[in-house]
mmCIF file of C-alpha atoms in Angstrom:
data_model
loop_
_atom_site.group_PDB
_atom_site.id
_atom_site.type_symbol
_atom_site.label_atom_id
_atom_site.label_comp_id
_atom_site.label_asym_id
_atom_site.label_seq_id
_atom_site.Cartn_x
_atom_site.Cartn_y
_atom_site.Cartn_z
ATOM 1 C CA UNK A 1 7.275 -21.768 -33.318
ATOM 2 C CA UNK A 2 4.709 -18.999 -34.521
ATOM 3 C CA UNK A 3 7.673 -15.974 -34.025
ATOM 4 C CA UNK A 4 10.500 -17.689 -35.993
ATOM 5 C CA UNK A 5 9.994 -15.049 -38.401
ATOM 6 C CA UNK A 6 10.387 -12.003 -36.133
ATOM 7 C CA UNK A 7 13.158 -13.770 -34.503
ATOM 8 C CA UNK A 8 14.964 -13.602 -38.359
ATOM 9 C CA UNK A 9 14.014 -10.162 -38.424
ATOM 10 C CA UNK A 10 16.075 -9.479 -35.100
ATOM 11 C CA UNK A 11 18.603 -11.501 -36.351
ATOM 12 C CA UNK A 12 19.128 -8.989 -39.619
ATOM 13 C CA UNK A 13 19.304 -6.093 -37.065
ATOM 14 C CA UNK A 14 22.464 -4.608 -36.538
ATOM 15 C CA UNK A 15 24.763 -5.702 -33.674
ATOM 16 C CA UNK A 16 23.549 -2.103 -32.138
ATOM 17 C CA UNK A 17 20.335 -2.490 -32.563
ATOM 18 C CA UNK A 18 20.170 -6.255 -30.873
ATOM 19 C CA UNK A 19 21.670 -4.506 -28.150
ATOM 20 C CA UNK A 20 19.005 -1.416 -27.859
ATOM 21 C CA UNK A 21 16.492 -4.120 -28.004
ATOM 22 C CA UNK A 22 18.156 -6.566 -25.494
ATOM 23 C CA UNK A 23 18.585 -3.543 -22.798
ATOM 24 C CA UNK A 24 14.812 -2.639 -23.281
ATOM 25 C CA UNK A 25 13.896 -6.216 -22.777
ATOM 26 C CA UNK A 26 16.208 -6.610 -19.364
ATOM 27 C CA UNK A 27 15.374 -3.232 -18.122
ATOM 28 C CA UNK A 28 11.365 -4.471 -18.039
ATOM 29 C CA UNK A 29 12.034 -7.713 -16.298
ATOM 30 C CA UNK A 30 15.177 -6.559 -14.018
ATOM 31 C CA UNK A 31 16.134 -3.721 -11.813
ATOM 32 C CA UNK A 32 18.895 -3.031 -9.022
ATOM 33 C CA UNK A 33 17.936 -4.206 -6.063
ATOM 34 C CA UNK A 34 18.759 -0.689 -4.442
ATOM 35 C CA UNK A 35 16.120 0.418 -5.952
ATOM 36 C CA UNK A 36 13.135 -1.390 -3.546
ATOM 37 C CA UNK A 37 14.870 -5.149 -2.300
ATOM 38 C CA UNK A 38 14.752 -5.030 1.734
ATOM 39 C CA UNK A 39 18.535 -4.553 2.862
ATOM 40 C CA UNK A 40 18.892 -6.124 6.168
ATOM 41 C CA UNK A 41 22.772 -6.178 7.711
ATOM 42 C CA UNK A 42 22.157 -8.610 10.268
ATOM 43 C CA UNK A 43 20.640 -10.723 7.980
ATOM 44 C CA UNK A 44 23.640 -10.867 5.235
ATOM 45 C CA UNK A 45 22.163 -7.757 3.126
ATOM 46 C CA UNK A 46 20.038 -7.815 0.571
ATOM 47 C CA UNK A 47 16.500 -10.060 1.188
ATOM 48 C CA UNK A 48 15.486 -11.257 -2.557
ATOM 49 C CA UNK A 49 12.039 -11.128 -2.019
ATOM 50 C CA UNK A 50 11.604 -10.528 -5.638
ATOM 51 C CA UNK A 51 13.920 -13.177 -6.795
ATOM 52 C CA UNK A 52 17.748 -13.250 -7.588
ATOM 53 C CA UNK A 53 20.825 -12.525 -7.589
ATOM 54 C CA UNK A 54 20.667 -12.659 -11.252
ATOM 55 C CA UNK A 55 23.809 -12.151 -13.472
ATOM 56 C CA UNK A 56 23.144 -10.097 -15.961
ATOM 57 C CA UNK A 57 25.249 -12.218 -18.666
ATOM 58 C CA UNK A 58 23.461 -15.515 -17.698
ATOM 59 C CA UNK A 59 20.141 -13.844 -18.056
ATOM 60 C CA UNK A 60 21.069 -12.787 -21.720
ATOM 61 C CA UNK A 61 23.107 -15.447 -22.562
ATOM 62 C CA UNK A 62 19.772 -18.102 -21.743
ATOM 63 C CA UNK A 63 17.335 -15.797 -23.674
ATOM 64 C CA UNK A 64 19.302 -14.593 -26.517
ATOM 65 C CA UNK A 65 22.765 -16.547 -27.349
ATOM 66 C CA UNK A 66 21.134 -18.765 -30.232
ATOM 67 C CA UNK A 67 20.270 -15.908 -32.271
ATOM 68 C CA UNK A 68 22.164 -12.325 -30.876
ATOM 69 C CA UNK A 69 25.240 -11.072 -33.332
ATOM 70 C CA UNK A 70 28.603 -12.239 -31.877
ATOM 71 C CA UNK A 71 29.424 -9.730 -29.144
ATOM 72 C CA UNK A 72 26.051 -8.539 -28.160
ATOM 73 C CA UNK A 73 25.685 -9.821 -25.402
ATOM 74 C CA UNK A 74 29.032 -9.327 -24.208
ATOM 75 C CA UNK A 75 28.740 -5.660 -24.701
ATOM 76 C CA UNK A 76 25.525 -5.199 -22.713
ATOM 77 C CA UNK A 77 26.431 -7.451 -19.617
ATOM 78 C CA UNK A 78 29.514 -5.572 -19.596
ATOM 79 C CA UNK A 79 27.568 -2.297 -19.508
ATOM 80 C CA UNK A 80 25.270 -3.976 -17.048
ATOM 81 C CA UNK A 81 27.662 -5.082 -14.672
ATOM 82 C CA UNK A 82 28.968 -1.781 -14.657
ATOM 83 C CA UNK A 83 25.699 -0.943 -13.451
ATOM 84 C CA UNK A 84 24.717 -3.009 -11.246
ATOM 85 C CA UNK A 85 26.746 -6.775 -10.209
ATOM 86 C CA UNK A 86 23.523 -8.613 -8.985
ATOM 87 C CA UNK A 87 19.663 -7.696 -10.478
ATOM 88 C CA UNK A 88 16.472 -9.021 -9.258
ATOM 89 C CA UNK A 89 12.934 -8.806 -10.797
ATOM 90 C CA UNK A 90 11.273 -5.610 -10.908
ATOM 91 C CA UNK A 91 8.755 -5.022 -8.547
ATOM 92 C CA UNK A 92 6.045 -4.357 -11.027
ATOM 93 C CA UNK A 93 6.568 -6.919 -14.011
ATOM 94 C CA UNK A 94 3.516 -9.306 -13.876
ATOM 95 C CA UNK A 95 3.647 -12.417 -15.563
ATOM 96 C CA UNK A 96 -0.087 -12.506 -15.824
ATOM 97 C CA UNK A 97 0.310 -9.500 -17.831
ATOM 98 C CA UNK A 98 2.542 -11.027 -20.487
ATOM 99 C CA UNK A 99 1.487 -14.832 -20.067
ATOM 100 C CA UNK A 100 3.805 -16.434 -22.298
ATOM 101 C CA UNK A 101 7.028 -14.694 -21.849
ATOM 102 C CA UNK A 102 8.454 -15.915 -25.020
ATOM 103 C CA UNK A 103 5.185 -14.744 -27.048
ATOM 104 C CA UNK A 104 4.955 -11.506 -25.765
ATOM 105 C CA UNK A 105 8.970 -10.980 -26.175
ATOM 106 C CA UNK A 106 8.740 -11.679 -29.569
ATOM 107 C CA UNK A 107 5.684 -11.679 -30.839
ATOM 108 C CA UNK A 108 5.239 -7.546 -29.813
ATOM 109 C CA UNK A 109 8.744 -6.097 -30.146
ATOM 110 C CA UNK A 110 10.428 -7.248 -32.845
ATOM 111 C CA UNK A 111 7.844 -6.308 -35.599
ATOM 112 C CA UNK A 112 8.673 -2.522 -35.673
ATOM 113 C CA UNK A 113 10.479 -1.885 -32.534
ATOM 114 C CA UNK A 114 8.263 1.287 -30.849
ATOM 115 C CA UNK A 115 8.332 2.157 -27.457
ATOM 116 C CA UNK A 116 4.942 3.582 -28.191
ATOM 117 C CA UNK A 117 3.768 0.337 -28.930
ATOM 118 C CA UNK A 118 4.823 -1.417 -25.782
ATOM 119 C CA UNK A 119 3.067 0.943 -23.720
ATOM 120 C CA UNK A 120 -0.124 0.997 -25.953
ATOM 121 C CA UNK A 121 0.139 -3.357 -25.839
ATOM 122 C CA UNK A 122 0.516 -2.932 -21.751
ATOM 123 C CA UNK A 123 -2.268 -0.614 -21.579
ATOM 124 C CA UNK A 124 -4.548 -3.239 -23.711
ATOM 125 C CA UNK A 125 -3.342 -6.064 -21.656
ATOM 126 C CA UNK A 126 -4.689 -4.119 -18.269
ATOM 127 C CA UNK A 127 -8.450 -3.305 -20.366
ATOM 128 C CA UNK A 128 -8.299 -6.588 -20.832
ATOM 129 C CA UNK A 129 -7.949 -8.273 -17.690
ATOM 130 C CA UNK A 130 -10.378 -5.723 -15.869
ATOM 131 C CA UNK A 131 -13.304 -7.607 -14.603
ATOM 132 C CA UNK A 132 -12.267 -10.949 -16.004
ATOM 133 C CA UNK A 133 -11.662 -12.515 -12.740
ATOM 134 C CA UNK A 134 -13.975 -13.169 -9.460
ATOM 135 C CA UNK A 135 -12.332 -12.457 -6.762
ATOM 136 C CA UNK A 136 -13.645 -12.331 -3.317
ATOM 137 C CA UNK A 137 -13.707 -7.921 -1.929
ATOM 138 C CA UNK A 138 -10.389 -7.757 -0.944
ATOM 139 C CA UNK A 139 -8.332 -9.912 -2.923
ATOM 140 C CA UNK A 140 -10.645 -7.628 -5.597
ATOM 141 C CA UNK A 141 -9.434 -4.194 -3.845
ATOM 142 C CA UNK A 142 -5.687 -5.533 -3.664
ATOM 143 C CA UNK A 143 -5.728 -6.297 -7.403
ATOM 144 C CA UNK A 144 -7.196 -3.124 -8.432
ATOM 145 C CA UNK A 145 -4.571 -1.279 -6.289
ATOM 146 C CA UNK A 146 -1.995 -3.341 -8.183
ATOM 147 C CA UNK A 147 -3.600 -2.488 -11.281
ATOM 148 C CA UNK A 148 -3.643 0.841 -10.718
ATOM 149 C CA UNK A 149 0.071 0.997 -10.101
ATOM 150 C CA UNK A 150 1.151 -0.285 -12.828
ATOM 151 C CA UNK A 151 -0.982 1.573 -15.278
ATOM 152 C CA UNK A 152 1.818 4.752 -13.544
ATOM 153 C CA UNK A 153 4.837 1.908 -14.156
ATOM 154 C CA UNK A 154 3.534 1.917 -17.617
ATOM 155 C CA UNK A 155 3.727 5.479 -18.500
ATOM 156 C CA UNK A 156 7.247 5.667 -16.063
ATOM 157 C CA UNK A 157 8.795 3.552 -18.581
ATOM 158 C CA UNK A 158 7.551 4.694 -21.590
ATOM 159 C CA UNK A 159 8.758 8.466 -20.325
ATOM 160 C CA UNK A 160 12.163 6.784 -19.239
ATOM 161 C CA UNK A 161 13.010 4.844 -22.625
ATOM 162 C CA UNK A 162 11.726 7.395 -24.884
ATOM 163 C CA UNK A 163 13.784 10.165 -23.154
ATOM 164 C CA UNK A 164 17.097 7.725 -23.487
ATOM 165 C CA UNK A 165 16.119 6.411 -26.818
ATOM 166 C CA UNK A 166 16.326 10.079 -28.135
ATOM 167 C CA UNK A 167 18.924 11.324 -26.278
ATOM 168 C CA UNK A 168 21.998 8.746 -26.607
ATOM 169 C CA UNK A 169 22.163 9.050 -30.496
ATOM 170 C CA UNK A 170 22.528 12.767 -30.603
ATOM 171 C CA UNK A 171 24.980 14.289 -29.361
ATOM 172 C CA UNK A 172 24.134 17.669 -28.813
ATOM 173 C CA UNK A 173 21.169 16.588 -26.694
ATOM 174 C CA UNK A 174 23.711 14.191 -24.665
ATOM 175 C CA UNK A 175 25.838 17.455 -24.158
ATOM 176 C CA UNK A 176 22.692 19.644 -22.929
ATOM 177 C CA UNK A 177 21.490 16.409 -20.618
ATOM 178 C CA UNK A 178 24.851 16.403 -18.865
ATOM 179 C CA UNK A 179 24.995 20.283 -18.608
ATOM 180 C CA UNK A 180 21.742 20.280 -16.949
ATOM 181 C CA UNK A 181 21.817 17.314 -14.749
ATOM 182 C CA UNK A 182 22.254 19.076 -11.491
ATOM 183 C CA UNK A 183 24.408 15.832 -10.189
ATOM 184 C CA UNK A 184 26.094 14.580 -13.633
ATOM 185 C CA UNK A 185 27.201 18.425 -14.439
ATOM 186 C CA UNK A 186 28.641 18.718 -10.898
ATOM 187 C CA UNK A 187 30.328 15.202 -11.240
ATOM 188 C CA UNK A 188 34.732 16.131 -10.787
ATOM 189 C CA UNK A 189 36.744 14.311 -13.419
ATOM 190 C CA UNK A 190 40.637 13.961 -12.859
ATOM 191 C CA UNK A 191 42.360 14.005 -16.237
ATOM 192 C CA UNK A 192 43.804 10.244 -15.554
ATOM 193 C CA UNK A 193 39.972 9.457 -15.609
ATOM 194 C CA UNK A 194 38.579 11.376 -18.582
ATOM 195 C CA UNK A 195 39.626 8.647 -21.328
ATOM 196 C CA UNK A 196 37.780 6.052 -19.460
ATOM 197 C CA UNK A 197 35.020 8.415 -18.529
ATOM 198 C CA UNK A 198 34.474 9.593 -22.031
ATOM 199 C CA UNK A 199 34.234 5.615 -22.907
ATOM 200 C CA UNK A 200 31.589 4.666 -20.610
ATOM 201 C CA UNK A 201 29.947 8.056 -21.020
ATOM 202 C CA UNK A 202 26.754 6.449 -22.333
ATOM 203 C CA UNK A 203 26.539 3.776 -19.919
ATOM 204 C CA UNK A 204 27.088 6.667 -17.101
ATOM 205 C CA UNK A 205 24.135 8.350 -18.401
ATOM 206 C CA UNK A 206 21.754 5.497 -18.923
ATOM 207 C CA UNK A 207 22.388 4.707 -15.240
ATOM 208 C CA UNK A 208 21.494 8.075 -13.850
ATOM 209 C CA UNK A 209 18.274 8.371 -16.504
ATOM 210 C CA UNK A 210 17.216 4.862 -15.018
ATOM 211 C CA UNK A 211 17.748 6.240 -11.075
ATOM 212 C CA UNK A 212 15.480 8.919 -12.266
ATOM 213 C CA UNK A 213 11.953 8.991 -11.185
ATOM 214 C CA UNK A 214 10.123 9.381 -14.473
ATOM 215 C CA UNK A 215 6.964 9.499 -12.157
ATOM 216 C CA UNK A 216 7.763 12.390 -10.778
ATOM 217 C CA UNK A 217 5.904 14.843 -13.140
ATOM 218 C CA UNK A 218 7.575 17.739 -12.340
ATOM 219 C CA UNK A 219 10.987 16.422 -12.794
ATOM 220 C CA UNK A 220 9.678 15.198 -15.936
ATOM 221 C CA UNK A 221 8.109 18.291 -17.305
ATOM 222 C CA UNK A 222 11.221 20.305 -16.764
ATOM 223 C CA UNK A 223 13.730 17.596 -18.294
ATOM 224 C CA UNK A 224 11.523 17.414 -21.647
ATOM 225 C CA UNK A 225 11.747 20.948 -22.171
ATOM 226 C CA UNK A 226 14.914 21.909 -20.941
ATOM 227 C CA UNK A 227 16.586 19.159 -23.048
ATOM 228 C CA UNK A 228 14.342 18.256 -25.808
ATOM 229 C CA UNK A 229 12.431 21.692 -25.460
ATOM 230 C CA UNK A 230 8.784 19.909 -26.095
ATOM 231 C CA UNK A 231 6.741 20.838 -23.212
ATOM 232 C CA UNK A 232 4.580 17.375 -22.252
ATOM 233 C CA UNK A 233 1.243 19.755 -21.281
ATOM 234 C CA UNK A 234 -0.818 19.794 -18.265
ATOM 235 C CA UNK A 235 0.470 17.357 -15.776
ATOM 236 C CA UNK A 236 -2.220 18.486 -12.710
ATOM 237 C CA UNK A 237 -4.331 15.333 -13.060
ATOM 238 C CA UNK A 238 -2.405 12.366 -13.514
ATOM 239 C CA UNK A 239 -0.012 14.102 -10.861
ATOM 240 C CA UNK A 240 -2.919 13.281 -8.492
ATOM 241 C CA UNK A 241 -2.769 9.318 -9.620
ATOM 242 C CA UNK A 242 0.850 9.177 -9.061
ATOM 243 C CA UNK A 243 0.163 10.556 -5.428
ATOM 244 C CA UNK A 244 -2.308 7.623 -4.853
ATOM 245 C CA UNK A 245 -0.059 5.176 -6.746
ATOM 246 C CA UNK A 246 2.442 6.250 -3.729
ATOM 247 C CA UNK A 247 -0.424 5.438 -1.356
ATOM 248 C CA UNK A 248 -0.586 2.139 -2.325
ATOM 249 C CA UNK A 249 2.568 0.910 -3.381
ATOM 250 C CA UNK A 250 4.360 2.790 -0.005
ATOM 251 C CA UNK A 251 1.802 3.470 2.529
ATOM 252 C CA UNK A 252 -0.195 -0.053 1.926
ATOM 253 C CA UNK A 253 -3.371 1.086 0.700
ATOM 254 C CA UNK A 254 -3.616 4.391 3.416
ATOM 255 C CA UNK A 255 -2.998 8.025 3.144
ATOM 256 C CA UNK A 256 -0.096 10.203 4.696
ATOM 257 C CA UNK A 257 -3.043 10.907 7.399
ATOM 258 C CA UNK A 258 -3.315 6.841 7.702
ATOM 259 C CA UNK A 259 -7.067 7.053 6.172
ATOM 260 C CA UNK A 260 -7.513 3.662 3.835
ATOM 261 C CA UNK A 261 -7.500 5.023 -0.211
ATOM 262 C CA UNK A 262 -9.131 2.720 -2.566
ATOM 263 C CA UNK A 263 -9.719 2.843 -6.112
ATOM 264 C CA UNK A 264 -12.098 1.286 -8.696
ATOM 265 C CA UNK A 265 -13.003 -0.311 -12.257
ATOM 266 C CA UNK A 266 -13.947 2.618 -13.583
ATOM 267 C CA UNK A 267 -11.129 5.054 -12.002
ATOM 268 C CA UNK A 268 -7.938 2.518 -13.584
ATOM 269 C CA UNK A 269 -9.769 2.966 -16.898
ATOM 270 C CA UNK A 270 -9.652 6.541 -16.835
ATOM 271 C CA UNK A 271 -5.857 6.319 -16.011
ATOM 272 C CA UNK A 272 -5.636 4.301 -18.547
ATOM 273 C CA UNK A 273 -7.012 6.468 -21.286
ATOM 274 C CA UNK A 274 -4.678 9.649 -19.363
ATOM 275 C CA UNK A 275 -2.246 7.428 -19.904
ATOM 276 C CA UNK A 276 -2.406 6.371 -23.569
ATOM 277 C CA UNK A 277 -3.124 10.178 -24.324
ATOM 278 C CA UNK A 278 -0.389 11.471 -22.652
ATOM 279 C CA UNK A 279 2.409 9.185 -23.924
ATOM 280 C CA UNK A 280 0.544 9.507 -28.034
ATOM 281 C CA UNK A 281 0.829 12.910 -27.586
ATOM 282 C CA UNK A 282 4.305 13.232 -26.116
ATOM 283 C CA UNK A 283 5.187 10.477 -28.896
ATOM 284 C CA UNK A 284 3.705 13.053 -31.836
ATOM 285 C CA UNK A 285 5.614 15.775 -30.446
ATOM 286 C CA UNK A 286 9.014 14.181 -30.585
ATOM 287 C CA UNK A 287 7.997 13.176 -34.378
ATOM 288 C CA UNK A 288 7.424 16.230 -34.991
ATOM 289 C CA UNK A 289 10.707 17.333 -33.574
ATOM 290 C CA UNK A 290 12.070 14.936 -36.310
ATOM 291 C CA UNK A 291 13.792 13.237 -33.300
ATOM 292 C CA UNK A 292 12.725 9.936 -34.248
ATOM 293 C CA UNK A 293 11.522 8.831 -37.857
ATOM 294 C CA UNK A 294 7.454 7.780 -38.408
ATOM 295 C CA UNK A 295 7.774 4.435 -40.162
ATOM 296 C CA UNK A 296 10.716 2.875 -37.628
ATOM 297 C CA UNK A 297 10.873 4.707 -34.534
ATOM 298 C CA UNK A 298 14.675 5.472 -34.963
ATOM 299 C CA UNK A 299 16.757 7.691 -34.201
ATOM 300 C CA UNK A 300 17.480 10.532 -37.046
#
């Protein structure tokens, strides 16, 4: 296969590093299903529309076990299932995006390992695909809405994993995260619980950054610069897209007054160049923070 060599470079990668990489890959593909799965009591809970219940450790175990360090994968279920015990596909992830799963896996992440890059590759993929396909008005209208939407997913992730990537290997920026969360620096610990607290610290705070909603600029803005103190710049305009992303992907395509919202071509490729800017430039200030290192994207 054309990515056995990337697939020996993942398998040089320390045990920790199989795991970073591992998370990033599950966290694209699978959410909690508390986060948008209709919940229906009557019905026996949870409808999968989206697919699942997945186990986490199956999931890794049938992508990764012939070439993840021994114990890899039994750390991250274990974190997952402390997490969440059933996942089911995110709402977003489109396979016609990344058409061979195993290609873009591979192929993308395992050369240097940059969140940057994933975003910058996603943004590509959605150039790409505009105006490739006929499609009759509103199958055409319904895909750019879709489009749209994700080009906001995009930029929530990249905000989301850079913001953990940087924060769990230092620990004075863990310390001023949990200080400032208003709900993790509020959270009562007995002292029969701080040992095992204090062990699953990380895995605490990964959960709460992932229940965050990175696409709510404002939250955002303040959490970069109260934390890492790098202000991300003016937010006013793609503020406005993340308003209409909420038009379509929770009002169906109408505003809070019920009036239809559209969008266009030429309006997703704008977002898409807001996008790309603002995550390049958010990405130079953390390197210039010395936060992360140029030439691998790690941790300092």
């Amino acid at each position: 296969m054309k990515y056995n060599l990337k697939i020996n470079i993942f398998k040089k990668k320390s045990k920790a590093k199989q795991v970073e990489f591992m998370r990033n890959w599950f966290s694209e593909r699978f959410e909690d299903p508390a986060h948008g799965t209709p919940y229906d009591s009557s019905e026996g809970g949870y409808q999968w529309i989206y697919g699942g219940p997945y186990d986490a450790e199956e999931i890794l175990d049938g992508n990764f076990a012939e070439f993840a360090k021994k114990g890899a994968i039994e750390e991250l279920s274990e974190e997952l299932s402390y997490e969440c015990s059933h996942w089911t596909r995110t709402r977003y992830y489109d396979d016609e995006l990344y058409p061979d799963e195993e290609d873009w896996a591979f192929d993308l992440v395992f050369e240097d390992f940059q969140i940057i890059d994933r975003a910058k590759a996603s943004l590509s993929s959605i150039e790409k695909l505009l105006g490739k396909r006929k499609l009759a008005y509103e199958e055409k209208k319904f895909n750019e809405m879709m489009t749209f939407s994700f080009c906001i997913t995009i930029m929530e992730t990249y905000l989301s994993d850079i913001f953990l990537r940087v924060i769990l290997k230092n620990v004075d920026l863990k310390k001023k995260y949990l200080q400032n969360d208003k709900i993790l620096s509020k959270t009562n610990i007995s002292l029969g619980e701080l040992f095992d607290k204090y062990d699953k610290v990380d895995a605490i705070m990964r959960d709460r950054i992932h229940n965050t909603s990175f696409h709510n600029l404002a939250t955002v803005k303040a959490i970069f610069n109260t934390v890492l103190g790098i202000d991300i710049g003016d937010i006013s305009v793609l503020s406005k897209y993340v308003e209409k992303r909420h038009d379509f992907v929770h009002r169906g395509g109408k505003s809070k007054e019920g009036q239809p919202v559209s969008t266009s071509e030429k309006e997703i490729k704008e977002l898409v160049r807001l996008v790309r800017r603002c995550c390049l430039d958010l990405d130079s200030k953390i390197i210039n923070k010395k936060l992360i290192k140029v030439s691998e994207n790690e941790i300092e």
